[in-house]
PDB file of C-alpha atoms in Angstrom:
ATOM      1  CA  UNK A1014     -12.089-103.255-100.663  1.00 70.00           C
ATOM      2  CA  UNK A1015     -14.858-101.061-102.366  1.00 78.00           C
ATOM      3  CA  UNK A1016     -18.277-101.445-100.695  1.00 84.00           C
ATOM      4  CA  UNK A1017     -21.111-102.370-103.115  1.00 87.00           C
ATOM      5  CA  UNK A1018     -23.823 -99.804-103.733  1.00 90.00           C
ATOM      6  CA  UNK A1019     -26.520-101.816-101.890  1.00 91.00           C
ATOM      7  CA  UNK A1020     -24.288-101.825 -98.489  1.00 93.00           C
ATOM      8  CA  UNK A1021     -23.719 -98.047 -99.076  1.00 92.00           C
ATOM      9  CA  UNK A1022     -27.257 -97.047 -99.381  1.00 93.00           C
ATOM     10  CA  UNK A1023     -28.389 -99.308 -96.407  1.00 93.00           C
ATOM     11  CA  UNK A1024     -25.553 -97.743 -94.226  1.00 93.00           C
ATOM     12  CA  UNK A1025     -26.735 -94.296 -95.342  1.00 91.00           C
ATOM     13  CA  UNK A1026     -30.370 -95.026 -94.394  1.00 93.00           C
ATOM     14  CA  UNK A1027     -29.081 -96.224 -90.909  1.00 92.00           C
ATOM     15  CA  UNK A1028     -27.062 -93.216 -90.513  1.00 91.00           C
ATOM     16  CA  UNK A1029     -29.913 -90.871 -91.660  1.00 91.00           C
ATOM     17  CA  UNK A1030     -32.302 -92.793 -89.393  1.00 88.00           C
ATOM     18  CA  UNK A1031     -34.729 -94.051 -92.094  1.00 91.00           C
ATOM     19  CA  UNK A1032     -36.997 -96.914 -91.272  1.00 89.00           C
ATOM     20  CA  UNK A1033     -35.844-100.237 -92.381  1.00 90.00           C
ATOM     21  CA  UNK A1034     -37.673-103.439 -92.359  1.00 91.00           C
ATOM     22  CA  UNK A1035     -36.618-106.454 -90.655  1.00 94.00           C
ATOM     23  CA  UNK A1036     -35.575-107.950 -93.734  1.00 92.00           C
ATOM     24  CA  UNK A1037     -33.488-104.885 -94.658  1.00 92.00           C
ATOM     25  CA  UNK A1038     -31.807-104.625 -91.405  1.00 94.00           C
ATOM     26  CA  UNK A1039     -30.731-108.614 -91.637  1.00 92.00           C
ATOM     27  CA  UNK A1040     -29.599-107.841 -95.296  1.00 92.00           C
ATOM     28  CA  UNK A1041     -27.483-104.790 -93.861  1.00 94.00           C
ATOM     29  CA  UNK A1042     -25.886-106.831 -91.117  1.00 93.00           C
ATOM     30  CA  UNK A1043     -25.024-109.613 -93.459  1.00 93.00           C
ATOM     31  CA  UNK A1044     -23.453-107.151 -96.123  1.00 93.00           C
ATOM     32  CA  UNK A1045     -21.584-105.145 -93.595  1.00 95.00           C
ATOM     33  CA  UNK A1046     -20.116-108.480 -91.946  1.00 95.00           C
ATOM     34  CA  UNK A1047     -19.036-109.726 -95.344  1.00 95.00           C
ATOM     35  CA  UNK A1048     -17.518-106.635 -96.349  1.00 95.00           C
ATOM     36  CA  UNK A1049     -15.563-106.503 -93.035  1.00 96.00           C
ATOM     37  CA  UNK A1050     -14.399-110.213 -93.698  1.00 96.00           C
ATOM     38  CA  UNK A1051     -13.352-109.530 -97.483  1.00 96.00           C
ATOM     39  CA  UNK A1052     -11.638-106.466 -96.407  1.00 96.00           C
ATOM     40  CA  UNK A1053      -9.277-108.200 -93.739  1.00 96.00           C
ATOM     41  CA  UNK A1054      -8.751-111.055 -96.483  1.00 96.00           C
ATOM     42  CA  UNK A1055      -7.728-108.384 -99.008  1.00 96.00           C
ATOM     43  CA  UNK A1056      -5.165-106.847 -96.324  1.00 95.00           C
ATOM     44  CA  UNK A1057      -3.787-110.265 -95.805  1.00 94.00           C
ATOM     45  CA  UNK A1058      -3.518-110.946 -99.449  1.00 94.00           C
ATOM     46  CA  UNK A1059      -1.587-107.705-100.137  1.00 92.00           C
ATOM     47  CA  UNK A1060       0.737-108.482 -97.133  1.00 91.00           C
ATOM     48  CA  UNK A1061       1.476-112.270 -97.564  1.00 89.00           C
ATOM     49  CA  UNK A1062       0.439-113.431-101.332  1.00 87.00           C
ATOM     50  CA  UNK A1063       2.947-114.250-103.763  1.00 84.00           C
ATOM     51  CA  UNK A1064       3.508-111.270-105.950  1.00 83.00           C
ATOM     52  CA  UNK A1065       3.076-113.289-109.106  1.00 88.00           C
ATOM     53  CA  UNK A1066      -0.649-113.682-108.415  1.00 92.00           C
ATOM     54  CA  UNK A1067      -3.043-111.386-110.270  1.00 94.00           C
ATOM     55  CA  UNK A1068      -5.826-110.633-107.873  1.00 94.00           C
ATOM     56  CA  UNK A1069      -9.437-109.929-108.934  1.00 96.00           C
ATOM     57  CA  UNK A1070     -12.197-109.269-106.170  1.00 95.00           C
ATOM     58  CA  UNK A1071     -15.990-109.373-106.449  1.00 95.00           C
ATOM     59  CA  UNK A1072     -16.027-111.007-109.839  1.00 97.00           C
ATOM     60  CA  UNK A1073     -19.460-111.568-110.794  1.00 97.00           C
ATOM     61  CA  UNK A1074     -20.277-113.975-113.730  1.00 97.00           C
ATOM     62  CA  UNK A1075     -22.859-115.901-115.607  1.00 97.00           C
ATOM     63  CA  UNK A1076     -21.958-119.582-116.767  1.00 96.00           C
ATOM     64  CA  UNK A1077     -25.381-121.158-116.996  1.00 92.00           C
ATOM     65  CA  UNK A1078     -26.193-119.331-113.623  1.00 95.00           C
ATOM     66  CA  UNK A1079     -25.411-116.082-111.938  1.00 96.00           C
ATOM     67  CA  UNK A1080     -22.387-116.748-109.464  1.00 97.00           C
ATOM     68  CA  UNK A1081     -19.891-114.368-107.778  1.00 97.00           C
ATOM     69  CA  UNK A1082     -16.126-115.079-106.628  1.00 97.00           C
ATOM     70  CA  UNK A1083     -14.988-113.025-103.627  1.00 97.00           C
ATOM     71  CA  UNK A1084     -11.439-113.188-104.893  1.00 97.00           C
ATOM     72  CA  UNK A1085     -10.010-114.931-108.000  1.00 97.00           C
ATOM     73  CA  UNK A1086      -6.007-115.433-107.921  1.00 96.00           C
ATOM     74  CA  UNK A1087      -4.488-115.910-111.238  1.00 95.00           C
ATOM     75  CA  UNK A1088      -1.269-117.364-112.056  1.00 93.00           C
ATOM     76  CA  UNK A1089      -0.076-118.854-115.513  1.00 90.00           C
ATOM     77  CA  UNK A1090      -1.224-122.254-115.048  1.00 92.00           C
ATOM     78  CA  UNK A1091      -3.182-122.216-111.715  1.00 94.00           C
ATOM     79  CA  UNK A1092      -6.425-120.030-110.950  1.00 96.00           C
ATOM     80  CA  UNK A1093      -7.352-119.976-106.984  1.00 96.00           C
ATOM     81  CA  UNK A1094     -10.897-119.241-106.002  1.00 98.00           C
ATOM     82  CA  UNK A1095     -11.384-117.651-102.456  1.00 98.00           C
ATOM     83  CA  UNK A1096     -14.767-117.396-100.733  1.00 98.00           C
ATOM     84  CA  UNK A1097     -14.743-115.595 -97.453  1.00 98.00           C
ATOM     85  CA  UNK A1098     -17.099-116.121 -94.538  1.00 97.00           C
ATOM     86  CA  UNK A1099     -17.056-113.896 -91.537  1.00 97.00           C
ATOM     87  CA  UNK A1100     -19.163-116.065 -89.015  1.00 97.00           C
ATOM     88  CA  UNK A1101     -19.120-115.436 -85.249  1.00 96.00           C
ATOM     89  CA  UNK A1102     -19.864-118.840 -83.269  1.00 97.00           C
ATOM     90  CA  UNK A1103     -20.084-122.277 -84.497  1.00 97.00           C
ATOM     91  CA  UNK A1104     -20.524-123.149 -88.122  1.00 97.00           C
ATOM     92  CA  UNK A1105     -21.626-126.656 -88.892  1.00 97.00           C
ATOM     93  CA  UNK A1106     -22.213-128.761 -92.026  1.00 97.00           C
ATOM     94  CA  UNK A1107     -23.945-131.797 -91.655  1.00 95.00           C
ATOM     95  CA  UNK A1108     -26.541-133.926 -93.552  1.00 95.00           C
ATOM     96  CA  UNK A1109     -25.802-131.737 -96.611  1.00 94.00           C
ATOM     97  CA  UNK A1110     -27.163-128.576 -94.682  1.00 96.00           C
ATOM     98  CA  UNK A1111     -25.384-125.515 -93.195  1.00 97.00           C
ATOM     99  CA  UNK A1112     -25.883-124.382 -89.592  1.00 97.00           C
ATOM    100  CA  UNK A1113     -24.701-121.235 -87.697  1.00 97.00           C
ATOM    101  CA  UNK A1114     -24.928-121.408 -83.895  1.00 97.00           C
ATOM    102  CA  UNK A1115     -27.569-124.563 -84.378  1.00 96.00           C
ATOM    103  CA  UNK A1116     -29.849-122.494 -86.676  1.00 96.00           C
ATOM    104  CA  UNK A1117     -30.440-123.812 -90.364  1.00 97.00           C
ATOM    105  CA  UNK A1118     -29.147-121.519 -93.019  1.00 96.00           C
ATOM    106  CA  UNK A1119     -31.213-120.568 -96.134  1.00 92.00           C
ATOM    107  CA  UNK A1120     -28.222-121.230 -98.742  1.00 92.00           C
ATOM    108  CA  UNK A1121     -26.089-124.117 -98.971  1.00 95.00           C
ATOM    109  CA  UNK A1122     -23.046-122.042 -99.990  1.00 96.00           C
ATOM    110  CA  UNK A1123     -20.815-125.045 -99.472  1.00 96.00           C
ATOM    111  CA  UNK A1124     -22.240-126.841-102.412  1.00 96.00           C
ATOM    112  CA  UNK A1125     -22.363-123.545-104.285  1.00 96.00           C
ATOM    113  CA  UNK A1126     -18.624-123.190-103.742  1.00 97.00           C
ATOM    114  CA  UNK A1127     -18.055-126.456-105.485  1.00 96.00           C
ATOM    115  CA  UNK A1128     -20.088-125.755-108.255  1.00 96.00           C
ATOM    116  CA  UNK A1129     -18.335-122.228-108.686  1.00 97.00           C
ATOM    117  CA  UNK A1130     -14.976-124.045-108.901  1.00 97.00           C
ATOM    118  CA  UNK A1131     -16.290-126.317-111.665  1.00 97.00           C
ATOM    119  CA  UNK A1132     -17.741-123.339-113.679  1.00 97.00           C
ATOM    120  CA  UNK A1133     -14.382-121.293-113.379  1.00 98.00           C
ATOM    121  CA  UNK A1134     -12.433-124.370-114.244  1.00 97.00           C
ATOM    122  CA  UNK A1135     -14.521-124.513-117.675  1.00 97.00           C
ATOM    123  CA  UNK A1136     -13.744-120.724-118.173  1.00 98.00           C
ATOM    124  CA  UNK A1137     -10.157-121.129-117.423  1.00 97.00           C
ATOM    125  CA  UNK A1138      -9.793-124.032-119.888  1.00 97.00           C
ATOM    126  CA  UNK A1139     -10.906-121.798-122.650  1.00 97.00           C
ATOM    127  CA  UNK A1140      -7.718-119.931-121.896  1.00 96.00           C
ATOM    128  CA  UNK A1141      -5.596-122.959-121.547  1.00 95.00           C
ATOM    129  CA  UNK A1142      -6.473-126.731-120.746  1.00 95.00           C
ATOM    130  CA  UNK A1143      -3.286-126.702-118.536  1.00 94.00           C
ATOM    131  CA  UNK A1144      -4.796-124.242-116.004  1.00 95.00           C
ATOM    132  CA  UNK A1145      -5.515-125.962-112.776  1.00 95.00           C
ATOM    133  CA  UNK A1146      -8.514-124.320-110.768  1.00 97.00           C
ATOM    134  CA  UNK A1147      -8.793-124.975-107.047  1.00 96.00           C
ATOM    135  CA  UNK A1148     -10.646-123.371-104.346  1.00 97.00           C
ATOM    136  CA  UNK A1149     -10.489-122.260-100.526  1.00 97.00           C
ATOM    137  CA  UNK A1150     -13.256-121.424 -98.259  1.00 98.00           C
ATOM    138  CA  UNK A1151     -11.739-118.915 -95.690  1.00 98.00           C
ATOM    139  CA  UNK A1152     -13.487-118.795 -92.288  1.00 98.00           C
ATOM    140  CA  UNK A1153     -11.838-115.324 -91.315  1.00 97.00           C
ATOM    141  CA  UNK A1154     -13.624-114.597 -87.917  1.00 97.00           C
ATOM    142  CA  UNK A1155     -11.351-115.688 -85.057  1.00 96.00           C
ATOM    143  CA  UNK A1156     -14.394-116.587 -82.993  1.00 97.00           C
ATOM    144  CA  UNK A1157     -15.626-119.101 -85.568  1.00 97.00           C
ATOM    145  CA  UNK A1158     -15.612-122.734 -84.841  1.00 97.00           C
ATOM    146  CA  UNK A1159     -16.067-125.076 -87.981  1.00 97.00           C
ATOM    147  CA  UNK A1160     -17.388-128.696 -88.031  1.00 97.00           C
ATOM    148  CA  UNK A1161     -17.981-130.850 -91.105  1.00 96.00           C
ATOM    149  CA  UNK A1162     -19.415-134.223 -91.875  1.00 94.00           C
ATOM    150  CA  UNK A1163     -18.258-134.157 -95.463  1.00 94.00           C
ATOM    151  CA  UNK A1164     -14.888-133.613 -97.182  1.00 94.00           C
ATOM    152  CA  UNK A1165     -15.135-131.162-100.139  1.00 95.00           C
ATOM    153  CA  UNK A1166     -12.798-131.084-103.123  1.00 94.00           C
ATOM    154  CA  UNK A1167     -11.796-127.583-102.102  1.00 97.00           C
ATOM    155  CA  UNK A1168      -9.785-126.544 -99.009  1.00 96.00           C
ATOM    156  CA  UNK A1169     -11.504-125.132 -95.724  1.00 97.00           C
ATOM    157  CA  UNK A1170      -9.154-122.681 -94.063  1.00 97.00           C
ATOM    158  CA  UNK A1171      -9.866-121.046 -90.532  1.00 97.00           C
ATOM    159  CA  UNK A1172      -8.266-117.633 -89.379  1.00 96.00           C
ATOM    160  CA  UNK A1173      -5.211-119.215 -87.962  1.00 95.00           C
ATOM    161  CA  UNK A1174      -4.332-121.391 -90.996  1.00 96.00           C
ATOM    162  CA  UNK A1175      -4.662-118.627 -93.484  1.00 95.00           C
ATOM    163  CA  UNK A1176      -1.278-117.314 -93.463  1.00 93.00           C
ATOM    164  CA  UNK A1177       0.368-120.576 -93.640  1.00 93.00           C
ATOM    165  CA  UNK A1178      -2.110-121.406 -96.483  1.00 94.00           C
ATOM    166  CA  UNK A1179      -0.854-118.396 -98.473  1.00 91.00           C
ATOM    167  CA  UNK A1180       2.939-119.392 -98.083  1.00 88.00           C
ATOM    168  CA  UNK A1181       1.976-122.734 -99.318  1.00 88.00           C
ATOM    169  CA  UNK A1182       0.976-121.178-102.697  1.00 86.00           C
ATOM    170  CA  UNK A1183       4.528-119.359-103.001  1.00 80.00           C
ATOM    171  CA  UNK A1184       6.347-120.537-105.890  1.00 73.00           C
ATOM    172  CA  UNK A1185      10.190-119.851-105.847  1.00 66.00           C
ATOM    173  CA  UNK A1186      10.975-117.549-108.655  1.00 64.00           C
ATOM    174  CA  UNK A1187       7.545-117.262-109.874  1.00 76.00           C
ATOM    175  CA  UNK A1188       6.976-114.269-112.161  1.00 82.00           C
ATOM    176  CA  UNK A1189       3.858-112.264-112.831  1.00 87.00           C
ATOM    177  CA  UNK A1190       1.831-112.850-115.728  1.00 90.00           C
ATOM    178  CA  UNK A1191       3.055-111.341-119.081  1.00 92.00           C
ATOM    179  CA  UNK A1192       0.651-108.500-120.155  1.00 93.00           C
ATOM    180  CA  UNK A1193      -0.306-110.350-123.703  1.00 95.00           C
ATOM    181  CA  UNK A1194      -1.428-113.447-121.509  1.00 95.00           C
ATOM    182  CA  UNK A1195      -3.192-111.407-118.890  1.00 95.00           C
ATOM    183  CA  UNK A1196      -5.040-109.654-121.783  1.00 96.00           C
ATOM    184  CA  UNK A1197      -5.805-113.056-123.086  1.00 96.00           C
ATOM    185  CA  UNK A1198      -7.488-114.178-119.538  1.00 97.00           C
ATOM    186  CA  UNK A1199      -9.073-110.857-119.249  1.00 97.00           C
ATOM    187  CA  UNK A1200     -10.951-111.301-122.626  1.00 97.00           C
ATOM    188  CA  UNK A1201     -12.408-114.634-121.374  1.00 97.00           C
ATOM    189  CA  UNK A1202     -13.279-113.469-118.067  1.00 98.00           C
ATOM    190  CA  UNK A1203     -15.113-110.400-119.805  1.00 97.00           C
ATOM    191  CA  UNK A1204     -17.004-112.719-121.939  1.00 97.00           C
ATOM    192  CA  UNK A1205     -19.058-114.151-118.899  1.00 98.00           C
ATOM    193  CA  UNK A1206     -18.501-111.139-116.607  1.00 97.00           C
ATOM    194  CA  UNK A1207     -21.980-109.344-115.392  1.00 96.00           C
ATOM    195  CA  UNK A1208     -22.647-106.464-113.301  1.00 93.00           C
ATOM    196  CA  UNK A1209     -23.727-107.015-109.678  1.00 92.00           C
ATOM    197  CA  UNK A1210     -27.528-108.048-109.987  1.00 92.00           C
ATOM    198  CA  UNK A1211     -28.317-106.772-106.451  1.00 89.00           C
ATOM    199  CA  UNK A1212     -28.946-103.112-106.843  1.00 87.00           C
ATOM    200  CA  UNK A1213     -30.627-101.057-104.237  1.00 88.00           C
ATOM    201  CA  UNK A1214     -34.134 -99.676-104.639  1.00 87.00           C
ATOM    202  CA  UNK A1215     -34.149 -95.741-104.028  1.00 90.00           C
ATOM    203  CA  UNK A1216     -36.327 -93.774-101.664  1.00 92.00           C
ATOM    204  CA  UNK A1217     -39.429 -92.566-103.324  1.00 92.00           C
ATOM    205  CA  UNK A1218     -38.989 -88.725-103.705  1.00 93.00           C
ATOM    206  CA  UNK A1219     -41.825 -87.984-101.304  1.00 93.00           C
ATOM    207  CA  UNK A1220     -39.440 -89.089 -98.394  1.00 93.00           C
ATOM    208  CA  UNK A1221     -37.083 -86.234 -98.941  1.00 94.00           C
ATOM    209  CA  UNK A1222     -39.411 -83.955 -96.945  1.00 92.00           C
ATOM    210  CA  UNK A1223     -38.927 -86.269 -93.860  1.00 91.00           C
ATOM    211  CA  UNK A1224     -35.509 -87.427 -93.969  1.00 92.00           C
ATOM    212  CA  UNK A1225     -33.141 -86.327 -91.292  1.00 93.00           C
ATOM    213  CA  UNK A1226     -31.430 -83.342 -92.425  1.00 95.00           C
ATOM    214  CA  UNK A1227     -27.997 -82.114 -91.441  1.00 95.00           C
ATOM    215  CA  UNK A1228     -24.313 -82.714 -91.553  1.00 96.00           C
ATOM    216  CA  UNK A1229     -22.579 -86.128 -90.198  1.00 94.00           C
ATOM    217  CA  UNK A1230     -19.211 -87.019 -89.170  1.00 95.00           C
ATOM    218  CA  UNK A1231     -17.461 -89.052 -91.777  1.00 94.00           C
ATOM    219  CA  UNK A1232     -15.656 -91.051 -88.945  1.00 95.00           C
ATOM    220  CA  UNK A1233     -18.319 -91.800 -86.239  1.00 95.00           C
ATOM    221  CA  UNK A1234     -21.586 -90.686 -88.420  1.00 94.00           C
ATOM    222  CA  UNK A1235     -22.992 -88.339 -85.535  1.00 93.00           C
ATOM    223  CA  UNK A1236     -24.752 -85.206 -86.342  1.00 94.00           C
ATOM    224  CA  UNK A1237     -23.021 -83.257 -83.566  1.00 94.00           C
ATOM    225  CA  UNK A1238     -20.506 -81.327 -85.801  1.00 95.00           C
ATOM    226  CA  UNK A1239     -19.231 -77.613 -85.537  1.00 95.00           C
ATOM    227  CA  UNK A1240     -19.343 -75.764 -88.808  1.00 94.00           C
ATOM    228  CA  UNK A1241     -17.118 -72.854 -89.593  1.00 93.00           C
ATOM    229  CA  UNK A1242     -16.210 -70.970 -92.681  1.00 91.00           C
ATOM    230  CA  UNK A1243     -13.766 -73.620 -94.352  1.00 92.00           C
ATOM    231  CA  UNK A1244     -14.035 -76.638 -91.969  1.00 95.00           C
ATOM    232  CA  UNK A1245     -16.394 -79.383 -90.213  1.00 96.00           C
ATOM    233  CA  UNK A1246     -15.288 -80.724 -86.823  1.00 96.00           C
ATOM    234  CA  UNK A1247     -16.823 -83.347 -85.023  1.00 96.00           C
ATOM    235  CA  UNK A1248     -17.965 -82.397 -81.471  1.00 96.00           C
ATOM    236  CA  UNK A1249     -17.694 -86.350 -80.355  1.00 95.00           C
ATOM    237  CA  UNK A1250     -14.513 -87.531 -82.077  1.00 96.00           C
ATOM    238  CA  UNK A1251     -12.960 -84.460 -83.099  1.00 96.00           C
ATOM    239  CA  UNK A1252     -12.493 -85.554 -86.809  1.00 96.00           C
ATOM    240  CA  UNK A1253     -11.957 -82.727 -89.076  1.00 96.00           C
ATOM    241  CA  UNK A1254     -13.069 -82.299 -92.657  1.00 96.00           C
ATOM    242  CA  UNK A1255     -12.825 -79.679 -95.188  1.00 96.00           C
ATOM    243  CA  UNK A1256     -16.390 -78.016 -96.012  1.00 96.00           C
ATOM    244  CA  UNK A1257     -15.747 -78.702 -99.816  1.00 96.00           C
ATOM    245  CA  UNK A1258     -15.445 -82.427 -98.972  1.00 97.00           C
ATOM    246  CA  UNK A1259     -18.467 -82.161 -96.519  1.00 97.00           C
ATOM    247  CA  UNK A1260     -20.609 -80.942 -99.514  1.00 97.00           C
ATOM    248  CA  UNK A1261     -19.338 -83.525-101.953  1.00 97.00           C
ATOM    249  CA  UNK A1262     -20.049 -86.188 -99.393  1.00 96.00           C
ATOM    250  CA  UNK A1263     -23.389 -84.849 -98.690  1.00 96.00           C
ATOM    251  CA  UNK A1264     -24.142 -84.801-102.517  1.00 97.00           C
ATOM    252  CA  UNK A1265     -22.992 -88.622-102.786  1.00 95.00           C
ATOM    253  CA  UNK A1266     -25.208 -89.543 -99.784  1.00 94.00           C
ATOM    254  CA  UNK A1267     -28.129 -87.789-101.275  1.00 96.00           C
ATOM    255  CA  UNK A1268     -27.439 -89.702-104.722  1.00 95.00           C
ATOM    256  CA  UNK A1269     -27.353 -93.187-102.956  1.00 94.00           C
ATOM    257  CA  UNK A1270     -30.310 -92.771-100.805  1.00 95.00           C
ATOM    258  CA  UNK A1271     -32.574 -91.605-103.809  1.00 95.00           C
ATOM    259  CA  UNK A1272     -30.783 -94.386-106.256  1.00 92.00           C
ATOM    260  CA  UNK A1273     -33.439 -94.466-108.802  1.00 91.00           C
ATOM    261  CA  UNK A1274     -33.605 -90.755-109.142  1.00 93.00           C
ATOM    262  CA  UNK A1275     -30.462 -89.405-111.341  1.00 92.00           C
ATOM    263  CA  UNK A1276     -31.790 -85.750-110.986  1.00 93.00           C
ATOM    264  CA  UNK A1277     -31.939 -85.622-107.103  1.00 95.00           C
ATOM    265  CA  UNK A1278     -28.721 -83.761-106.752  1.00 96.00           C
ATOM    266  CA  UNK A1279     -29.491 -80.047-107.296  1.00 96.00           C
ATOM    267  CA  UNK A1280     -28.000 -77.082-105.254  1.00 95.00           C
ATOM    268  CA  UNK A1281     -31.440 -76.666-103.507  1.00 95.00           C
ATOM    269  CA  UNK A1282     -31.669 -80.347-102.432  1.00 96.00           C
ATOM    270  CA  UNK A1283     -27.974 -80.411-101.270  1.00 97.00           C
ATOM    271  CA  UNK A1284     -28.832 -77.142 -99.230  1.00 96.00           C
ATOM    272  CA  UNK A1285     -31.705 -78.687 -97.440  1.00 96.00           C
ATOM    273  CA  UNK A1286     -30.126 -82.008 -97.075  1.00 96.00           C
ATOM    274  CA  UNK A1287     -27.287 -80.711 -95.259  1.00 96.00           C
ATOM    275  CA  UNK A1288     -29.478 -78.659 -92.962  1.00 93.00           C
ATOM    276  CA  UNK A1289     -30.043 -75.432 -94.643  1.00 87.00           C
ATOM    277  CA  UNK A1290     -27.379 -73.585 -92.694  1.00 86.00           C
ATOM    278  CA  UNK A1291     -24.201 -75.580 -93.143  1.00 92.00           C
ATOM    279  CA  UNK A1292     -23.259 -74.007 -96.469  1.00 94.00           C
ATOM    280  CA  UNK A1293     -24.530 -71.333 -98.588  1.00 95.00           C
ATOM    281  CA  UNK A1294     -26.364 -72.271-101.866  1.00 95.00           C
ATOM    282  CA  UNK A1295     -23.725 -70.385-103.790  1.00 96.00           C
ATOM    283  CA  UNK A1296     -20.854 -72.426-102.250  1.00 97.00           C
ATOM    284  CA  UNK A1297     -22.668 -75.575-102.824  1.00 96.00           C
ATOM    285  CA  UNK A1298     -23.262 -74.603-106.447  1.00 95.00           C
ATOM    286  CA  UNK A1299     -19.636 -73.803-106.959  1.00 96.00           C
ATOM    287  CA  UNK A1300     -18.349 -77.120-105.374  1.00 97.00           C
ATOM    288  CA  UNK A1301     -20.847 -79.267-107.254  1.00 96.00           C
ATOM    289  CA  UNK A1302     -20.179 -77.406-110.749  1.00 95.00           C
ATOM    290  CA  UNK A1303     -16.252 -78.078-110.048  1.00 96.00           C
ATOM    291  CA  UNK A1304     -16.501 -81.699-109.516  1.00 97.00           C
ATOM    292  CA  UNK A1305     -19.745 -82.994-111.286  1.00 96.00           C
ATOM    293  CA  UNK A1306     -21.173 -82.586-114.747  1.00 95.00           C
ATOM    294  CA  UNK A1307     -23.972 -80.175-114.760  1.00 94.00           C
ATOM    295  CA  UNK A1308     -26.907 -81.085-116.743  1.00 94.00           C
ATOM    296  CA  UNK A1309     -29.863 -78.773-117.624  1.00 89.00           C
ATOM    297  CA  UNK A1310     -30.174 -74.954-117.293  1.00 80.00           C
ATOM    298  CA  UNK A1311     -31.713 -72.431-114.568  1.00 73.00           C
ATOM    299  CA  UNK A1312     -33.969 -74.091-112.067  1.00 74.00           C
ATOM    300  CA  UNK A1313     -33.895 -77.578-113.890  1.00 82.00           C
ATOM    301  CA  UNK A1314     -30.060 -77.977-113.187  1.00 91.00           C
ATOM    302  CA  UNK A1315     -28.895 -81.039-111.552  1.00 95.00           C
ATOM    303  CA  UNK A1316     -25.447 -82.742-111.258  1.00 96.00           C
ATOM    304  CA  UNK A1317     -24.649 -86.162-112.604  1.00 95.00           C
ATOM    305  CA  UNK A1318     -23.004 -88.360-109.886  1.00 94.00           C
ATOM    306  CA  UNK A1319     -22.123 -91.927-111.225  1.00 88.00           C
ATOM    307  CA  UNK A1320     -22.624 -94.509-108.664  1.00 82.00           C
TER     308      UNK A1320
END
């Protein structure tokens, strides 16, 4: 599973000890828990799902309104829409409202799931009216209890039921989709596909002066690293990384933090961002030049990093 840009930027902000408002902290926690849950489901799908399924993840689309499917599993005559929830504690649906640990939730995602399945059914029918679209809400956290006072037209699956649920989807001698048919499906999906509308807001350029400088460990994210000619070693967890990779990682961190500033990645900015002693300017310039597109000349040169 690939992290979305908003989660990466918030993660970089936490690592670099940048102030986050309470709303941003809650958003970071929500995105992080969602990513953990979806990554786990992706692993289960890879291990247990029928090989004949064509699996799409994080499908954003607009059909009368903006929606997103965590996973869309596609067979010739069956599409399965999977929504993942990684809640800890008791989730309850009563009187058409969602509660987690007795607290009312802002969004009624249970009703939204039903709408999502209906909208994707209409999209699927543009490929063939014989396609059946079903849905499954997966509560993947082993410490989650689910109580419902309403029966939905999609399945509710808890963690200990998920493997058997996937086995039930298996068809004897089922074959993967033919390339021509898959291409036809992809064209219809592309017709409604949109970019994730939740893009982060970059830091103002003035914040560069006060941001926590230095090199972090890619494993434990601490700043306590030992830097030698070719390697960077974490003193805490002993993770080792080639210095060239550290430079590239630092450049990407910088780009994500200043999301709105495409010209932020310069040799001098990366040099300062890494702590002004982690690597020489000439080495940084060489590594950036070999891996990213160079734009401009002399002191106005920056490197393009697509995110």
